[in-house]
Coordinates of C-alpha atoms in Angstrom, one line a residue:
M10 CA 0.4 -0.5 -0.2
G11 CA 2.4 2.1 0.9
S12 CA 4.6 1.8 -2.2
K13 CA 1.8 2.8 -4.4
K14 CA 1.4 6.1 -2.7
R15 CA 4.6 6.7 -3.0
R16 CA 4.2 6.3 -7.0
R17 CA 1.0 8.2 -7.3
K18 CA 2.5 11.1 -5.5
Y19 CA 5.5 11.9 -8.5
V20 CA 2.4 11.7 -11.1
E21 CA 2.0 14.0 -13.1
Y22 CA -0.3 16.1 -15.2
E23 CA -1.5 19.0 -17.5
W24 CA -3.9 21.3 -16.1
I25 CA -6.1 24.1 -17.7
A26 CA -6.4 27.1 -16.2
P27 CA -8.8 29.4 -18.6
C28 CA -8.4 33.4 -18.2
H29 CA -10.5 36.3 -19.6
F30 CA -8.5 37.4 -23.0
G31 CA -6.0 39.4 -22.9
M32 CA -5.3 38.5 -19.1
E33 CA -3.2 35.3 -20.2
A34 CA 0.1 36.4 -19.1
V35 CA -1.2 37.8 -15.7
C36 CA -2.6 34.7 -15.0
K37 CA 0.8 32.9 -16.1
K38 CA 3.2 34.5 -13.7
E39 CA 0.5 33.8 -11.1
I40 CA 0.8 30.0 -11.9
T41 CA 4.3 30.5 -12.0
D42 CA 4.9 32.1 -8.4
L43 CA 3.3 29.1 -7.5
G44 CA 5.7 26.9 -8.4
Y45 CA 4.6 24.8 -11.8
E46 CA 6.0 24.7 -15.1
I47 CA 4.0 27.0 -18.3
V48 CA 3.9 23.7 -20.9
H49 CA 2.5 26.8 -23.3
V50 CA 0.0 29.7 -23.3
E51 CA -2.1 30.4 -26.0
D52 CA -6.0 32.1 -26.5
G53 CA -7.8 32.6 -23.5
K54 CA -6.2 29.6 -21.4
V55 CA -2.6 29.3 -20.4
T56 CA -2.2 25.2 -19.7
F57 CA 1.0 24.0 -16.8
R58 CA 2.3 20.4 -15.5
G59 CA 1.8 19.6 -12.0
G60 CA 0.8 17.3 -9.5
P61 CA -2.4 16.2 -7.8
E62 CA -1.7 18.6 -5.7
A63 CA -2.0 21.5 -8.3
A64 CA -5.4 20.7 -8.2
C65 CA -5.2 22.3 -4.9
R66 CA -3.2 24.6 -5.1
A67 CA -4.4 26.5 -8.6
N68 CA -8.2 26.3 -7.5
I69 CA -7.2 27.6 -4.0
F70 CA -4.4 30.5 -4.6
L71 CA -4.8 31.8 -8.3
R72 CA -6.6 35.2 -8.0
T73 CA -7.9 34.9 -12.2
A74 CA -8.7 31.3 -13.4
E75 CA -12.0 31.3 -14.6
R76 CA -11.7 27.9 -13.2
V77 CA -9.0 24.6 -13.4
L78 CA -9.2 21.9 -15.2
L79 CA -7.7 18.0 -15.8
K80 CA -6.6 17.8 -19.3
V81 CA -7.4 14.3 -20.1
G82 CA -5.5 14.6 -24.1
S83 CA -6.1 15.8 -26.4
F84 CA -6.2 14.8 -30.8
R85 CA -7.7 15.7 -34.3
A86 CA -11.3 14.4 -34.9
E87 CA -12.5 15.6 -38.9
T88 CA -15.1 13.6 -37.9
F89 CA -18.1 12.3 -35.9
D90 CA -16.4 8.3 -35.4
D91 CA -12.6 9.8 -35.1
L92 CA -14.4 12.3 -32.8
F93 CA -15.7 8.9 -30.9
E94 CA -12.9 7.0 -31.6
G95 CA -10.2 9.6 -30.1
T96 CA -12.5 9.6 -27.1
K97 CA -12.8 6.4 -26.1
A98 CA -9.0 5.9 -26.6
L99 CA -7.9 8.4 -23.5
P100 CA -8.0 6.0 -19.8
W101 CA -11.3 8.1 -18.6
E102 CA -10.5 4.7 -15.7
E103 CA -7.7 6.4 -14.0
F104 CA -10.0 9.4 -13.0
I105 CA -13.1 8.5 -13.0
P106 CA -14.7 5.5 -10.8
A107 CA -17.5 2.8 -12.1
D108 CA -20.1 4.9 -9.0
G109 CA -18.6 8.3 -10.4
K110 CA -21.1 10.9 -13.0
F111 CA -19.9 12.4 -16.3
W112 CA -21.1 13.8 -18.7
V113 CA -19.7 16.5 -21.4
A114 CA -20.4 20.0 -19.7
K115 CA -20.0 21.9 -22.5
A116 CA -18.4 21.7 -26.1
A117 CA -17.2 24.9 -28.4
S118 CA -15.7 24.4 -32.0
I119 CA -14.0 27.4 -33.7
K120 CA -13.0 26.3 -36.7
S121 CA -13.2 23.6 -36.6
K122 CA -15.3 20.5 -38.5
L123 CA -17.7 19.2 -36.0
F124 CA -19.5 22.4 -35.0
S125 CA -22.5 21.0 -33.1
P126 CA -22.0 21.2 -29.5
S127 CA -25.3 18.1 -28.4
D128 CA -24.1 15.8 -30.7
I129 CA -20.4 16.1 -29.9
Q130 CA -21.4 15.9 -26.2
S131 CA -23.9 12.8 -27.0
I132 CA -20.9 11.3 -29.0
M133 CA -18.3 11.9 -26.7
K134 CA -20.4 10.5 -23.9
K135 CA -21.4 7.2 -25.5
A136 CA -17.6 6.7 -25.8
M137 CA -17.0 7.3 -22.7
V138 CA -19.3 4.7 -22.1
E139 CA -18.0 1.9 -23.6
R140 CA -14.1 2.3 -23.3
L141 CA -15.7 2.2 -19.0
K142 CA -17.1 -0.3 -20.0
Q143 CA -15.0 -2.4 -21.2
K144 CA -12.3 -1.6 -18.6
Y145 CA -15.1 -1.7 -15.5
K146 CA -16.4 -5.2 -16.8
V147 CA -20.4 -3.4 -16.6
S148 CA -22.8 -3.1 -18.9
W149 CA -24.6 0.0 -16.6
F150 CA -23.1 3.0 -14.6
P151 CA -25.3 3.8 -11.1
E152 CA -23.4 7.2 -12.0
C153 CA -24.3 8.0 -7.8
G154 CA -20.4 9.2 -7.3
A155 CA -18.4 11.8 -7.6
Q156 CA -19.2 14.1 -10.5
F157 CA -16.5 14.6 -13.5
P158 CA -18.1 17.3 -15.2
L159 CA -16.1 17.5 -19.1
R160 CA -14.8 20.9 -21.1
V161 CA -14.4 19.9 -24.6
T162 CA -12.6 22.5 -27.4
L163 CA -12.4 22.4 -30.8
M164 CA -9.6 24.3 -32.4
K165 CA -9.2 23.6 -36.0
D166 CA -10.5 20.1 -35.9
I167 CA -7.9 19.7 -32.8
V168 CA -9.8 17.9 -29.5
T169 CA -8.8 18.8 -26.2
V170 CA -10.9 17.0 -23.6
G171 CA -10.0 18.6 -20.0
L172 CA -12.1 17.5 -16.7
D173 CA -13.0 20.8 -14.5
T174 CA -11.6 20.8 -10.9
S175 CA -13.1 23.8 -10.0
G176 CA -17.2 23.5 -10.5
V177 CA -18.6 26.8 -9.9
S178 CA -16.2 29.3 -11.9
L179 CA -13.6 31.0 -9.9
H180 CA -15.0 34.1 -10.1
K181 CA -17.9 32.8 -7.5
R182 CA -15.9 33.2 -4.1
G183 CA -18.7 33.4 -1.9
Y184 CA -18.7 37.1 -0.9
R185 CA -20.9 39.3 -3.8
K186 CA -24.2 37.6 -2.0
L187 CA -25.9 42.0 -3.8
I188 CA -24.6 42.6 -7.3
S189 CA -24.7 45.7 -8.9
K190 CA -26.3 46.5 -12.6
A191 CA -23.2 46.3 -14.3
P192 CA -20.5 44.3 -12.4
I193 CA -17.2 43.2 -12.6
T194 CA -16.4 39.7 -12.3
E195 CA -13.9 38.9 -9.2
T196 CA -11.1 37.4 -11.9
L197 CA -11.3 40.9 -14.2
A198 CA -10.8 42.6 -11.3
A199 CA -8.0 41.2 -10.2
A200 CA -6.2 40.7 -12.7
L201 CA -6.9 44.6 -13.4
I202 CA -5.6 45.9 -10.5
M203 CA -2.2 42.9 -11.3
L204 CA -2.0 45.2 -14.2
T205 CA -1.0 47.9 -12.2
P206 CA 1.8 48.5 -10.6
W207 CA -0.5 49.3 -7.3
K208 CA 1.3 47.9 -4.2
A209 CA -0.2 47.6 -0.7
D210 CA 1.2 50.4 0.8
R211 CA -0.4 52.9 -1.9
I212 CA -3.4 54.0 -1.9
L213 CA -6.7 53.0 -3.9
V214 CA -9.6 54.4 -4.8
D215 CA -12.6 52.9 -7.1
P216 CA -14.7 56.4 -7.1
F217 CA -17.4 53.7 -9.1
C218 CA -17.3 50.9 -6.4
G219 CA -21.0 49.5 -6.6
S220 CA -20.6 46.1 -4.7
G221 CA -17.1 46.2 -3.9
T222 CA -15.3 44.4 -6.3
F223 CA -11.9 45.9 -6.9
P224 CA -11.4 47.6 -3.4
I225 CA -12.7 43.8 -1.7
E226 CA -10.2 41.5 -4.5
A227 CA -7.1 44.1 -2.7
A228 CA -8.1 44.2 0.6
M229 CA -7.4 39.8 -0.4
M230 CA -4.6 41.3 -2.3
A231 CA -3.5 42.9 0.8
A232 CA -4.1 40.7 3.2
N233 CA -2.7 37.8 1.4
M234 CA -5.6 36.3 1.3
A235 CA -6.2 33.4 -1.3
P236 CA -9.5 34.2 -3.6
G237 CA -10.4 30.5 -2.4
L238 CA -9.6 29.9 0.9
N239 CA -13.8 29.8 1.5
R240 CA -15.9 27.7 -0.8
S241 CA -15.5 24.2 -1.9
F242 CA -14.3 22.1 -5.4
L243 CA -15.3 19.2 -7.4
A244 CA -12.1 17.6 -7.3
E245 CA -12.4 17.2 -3.6
G246 CA -14.4 14.0 -3.7
W247 CA -12.4 13.3 -6.8
K248 CA -10.3 10.3 -5.0
Q249 CA -8.4 8.2 -7.8
V250 CA -7.2 12.2 -8.6
C251 CA -5.8 13.8 -5.3
D252 CA -6.0 13.1 -1.3
K253 CA -8.3 14.6 0.3
K254 CA -5.7 15.6 2.6
L255 CA -3.8 17.2 -0.2
W256 CA -6.7 19.3 0.0
Y257 CA -6.0 20.3 4.0
Q258 CA -2.5 20.7 3.2
A259 CA -3.4 23.6 0.9
V260 CA -6.3 25.1 3.1
E261 CA -3.2 25.0 5.7
E262 CA -1.0 26.3 3.6
A263 CA -3.3 29.6 2.4
S264 CA -4.4 29.9 6.2
D265 CA -0.7 30.2 7.5
L266 CA -0.2 32.9 4.8
V267 CA -3.2 35.3 6.2
D268 CA -1.7 38.3 7.7
D269 CA -5.1 40.4 7.7
T270 CA -3.6 43.5 9.9
V271 CA -2.0 44.8 7.5
S272 CA -1.9 48.6 6.9
V273 CA -4.0 50.4 3.7
D274 CA -5.9 52.5 2.6
I275 CA -8.1 51.4 0.4
Q276 CA -11.4 53.1 -0.4
G277 CA -14.7 52.7 -2.5
Y278 CA -17.5 55.6 -3.5
D279 CA -20.8 55.0 -5.0
I280 CA -23.7 57.8 -6.0
D281 CA -26.4 55.3 -4.8
G282 CA -26.5 54.4 -1.0
A283 CA -28.2 51.3 -2.0
M284 CA -25.0 49.6 -3.9
V285 CA -22.9 51.5 -0.6
K286 CA -25.1 49.0 1.4
A287 CA -24.0 46.3 -0.2
A288 CA -20.2 46.9 -0.5
R289 CA -20.1 46.9 2.9
E290 CA -21.6 43.6 3.1
N291 CA -20.2 42.1 0.8
A292 CA -17.0 43.5 2.1
K293 CA -17.7 42.0 5.6
L294 CA -18.4 38.4 4.4
A295 CA -15.0 38.4 2.7
G296 CA -14.1 39.2 6.0
V297 CA -12.4 42.4 4.7
D298 CA -14.6 44.8 5.3
H299 CA -11.9 47.0 8.1
M300 CA -9.7 47.1 5.5
I301 CA -12.4 49.4 3.6
H302 CA -14.0 53.0 3.7
F303 CA -17.0 52.6 1.7
Q304 CA -19.0 55.8 1.4
Q305 CA -21.5 57.1 -0.9
R306 CA -20.3 59.4 -2.5
P307 CA -20.7 61.3 -7.0
V308 CA -17.4 61.7 -8.9
S309 CA -18.3 64.6 -8.2
A310 CA -16.7 65.1 -5.0
L311 CA -14.0 62.9 -5.2
S312 CA -10.7 63.9 -4.8
H313 CA -8.3 63.1 -1.6
P314 CA -5.7 65.2 0.6
K315 CA -2.4 63.0 -0.6
K316 CA -0.3 62.0 -3.2
Y317 CA 1.0 59.4 -5.1
G318 CA -2.3 57.9 -5.3
F319 CA -4.2 54.8 -7.4
L320 CA -7.9 55.6 -8.8
I321 CA -9.4 52.4 -10.3
M322 CA -12.9 51.6 -12.3
N323 CA -15.2 50.6 -14.3
P324 CA -18.0 53.3 -14.8
P325 CA -21.1 53.1 -17.0
Y326 CA -20.6 52.6 -20.4
G327 CA -24.2 53.9 -21.4
E328 CA -25.7 50.5 -22.3
R329 CA -28.9 52.2 -22.9
I330 CA -29.6 54.9 -25.3
E331 CA -30.8 56.9 -22.7
D332 CA -27.4 56.7 -20.6
K333 CA -25.5 57.2 -23.8
E334 CA -26.3 61.5 -23.7
A335 CA -24.6 61.5 -20.5
L336 CA -21.5 59.9 -20.6
P337 CA -19.7 63.1 -22.1
E338 CA -20.4 65.2 -19.4
L339 CA -19.5 62.4 -16.3
Y340 CA -16.4 61.5 -18.2
R341 CA -16.2 65.7 -19.0
E342 CA -16.8 65.0 -14.5
I343 CA -13.6 62.4 -14.0
G344 CA -11.1 63.8 -16.1
E345 CA -11.6 66.6 -14.0
R346 CA -11.5 65.4 -11.1
F347 CA -8.4 63.1 -11.8
A348 CA -6.3 65.7 -12.9
A349 CA -7.0 68.0 -10.0
L350 CA -5.6 64.8 -8.4
D351 CA -2.1 65.7 -7.4
S352 CA 0.9 63.2 -8.9
W353 CA -2.0 60.4 -9.3
S354 CA -2.3 57.1 -11.7
A355 CA -5.7 56.4 -13.2
F356 CA -6.8 52.7 -14.9
M357 CA -10.4 52.3 -16.1
I358 CA -11.7 49.7 -18.0
T359 CA -14.2 51.2 -20.8
S360 CA -16.4 50.8 -24.0
Y361 CA -17.4 53.8 -24.6
E362 CA -15.3 55.2 -27.7
D363 CA -14.9 58.8 -26.4
A364 CA -13.2 57.8 -23.2
E365 CA -9.7 59.4 -24.2
K366 CA -11.0 62.5 -25.9
Y367 CA -13.8 63.8 -22.4
M368 CA -11.4 63.0 -20.3
G369 CA -9.1 65.6 -21.5
R370 CA -5.7 63.2 -21.6
K371 CA -4.4 60.3 -24.3
A372 CA -3.9 57.2 -21.7
D373 CA 0.1 56.5 -22.4
R374 CA -0.9 52.7 -22.6
N375 CA -4.4 51.1 -23.7
R376 CA -5.7 47.5 -23.3
K377 CA -8.3 46.1 -25.3
I378 CA -9.9 43.1 -23.4
Y379 CA -13.1 41.2 -23.7
N380 CA -16.1 41.5 -20.8
G381 CA -17.3 38.5 -21.8
M382 CA -18.4 39.2 -25.3
M383 CA -17.6 43.5 -25.5
K384 CA -15.1 44.7 -26.5
T385 CA -13.8 46.8 -23.8
Y386 CA -10.7 48.5 -23.2
F387 CA -8.0 48.9 -20.2
Y388 CA -6.9 52.8 -20.2
Q389 CA -4.1 53.0 -18.3
F390 CA -3.3 57.3 -16.9
L391 CA 0.0 56.6 -15.2
G392 CA 1.5 59.6 -12.5
P393 CA 5.3 59.8 -11.4
K394 CA 6.2 57.5 -9.5
P395 CA 6.7 58.2 -5.5
P396 CA 10.0 59.6 -4.2
R397 CA 12.0 56.6 -2.7
R398 CA 12.1 56.4 0.5
N399 CA 15.2 56.9 3.0
A400 CA 16.0 52.9 4.4

């Protein structure tokens, strides 16, 4: 028994971390910082190599990944016969026990001959059943045990198959019970903060805080609080992949790193009092309410006595026609208030094409990011660096 356990410890898998388009470099850095080897980076996902504990640590620690998939394999398929045979050839029995519940949760096809998600899903399920019947010498599966949802992508006829270890998407940290009209996901908010030079010793203000996502994610980073610490994951029940003790070890590692006594200046303002109340509730659920100052305040009242701070914001985009008319004035106001903040930097995500024009200055950097299906821009207006402190 002992030797079997030792052998399993050295099993290495390939893991896939899907992320927002445009955020691959941020996700890659996070994975490298966890100590894992990057296999390759492509649009919207990072593939890396690691042992079974990677399922636990990646799910708990990664702030910018949408989920963590265990890569079962990949193969070329131009016909449904190819798809069936390629799926059947994969070693499903290494992961899925005889009582496991398995299904193709999502199939996406890009530039491939096979493009019907429902057909792809049903053919792959049949092929898996066929393989597992032979391996387990049974004719029927109860599917009453742990869950093993598959996520499949076909890109230029190459099928990549991953088992979803996360279950509920990783952006659902568990703290956001109340959300604003145009929320930004927790994973995207974390990635955008990571694209800025902000560190915990610098001021951070979100003048359109809504349900508080930017300030909460920043506070969690400052406190070194792993985003997945207070939630569960599907792979906790995958006995053939990772022992329960690996999950306990990862939780213990994350818990030991938390320091919520760190001194920070993080503020969130919103014109809507109900949203400010919701943001406070969400921050409390995240365990960082003592680290953030929320206040009902319009952007016209934005000011701060200190220098070298950071604004980070997700202002209204004017998705409805009647709201669009108010945008020039709103963005002009943001620009004026920002100009009055001596030596500050500002970071803004918006789909509004005339943002720079009404802000009154050109962004130092501009990055195109897809927020869901919507094309947005992350404008970066950089202020001077603060003078070096004498050691």
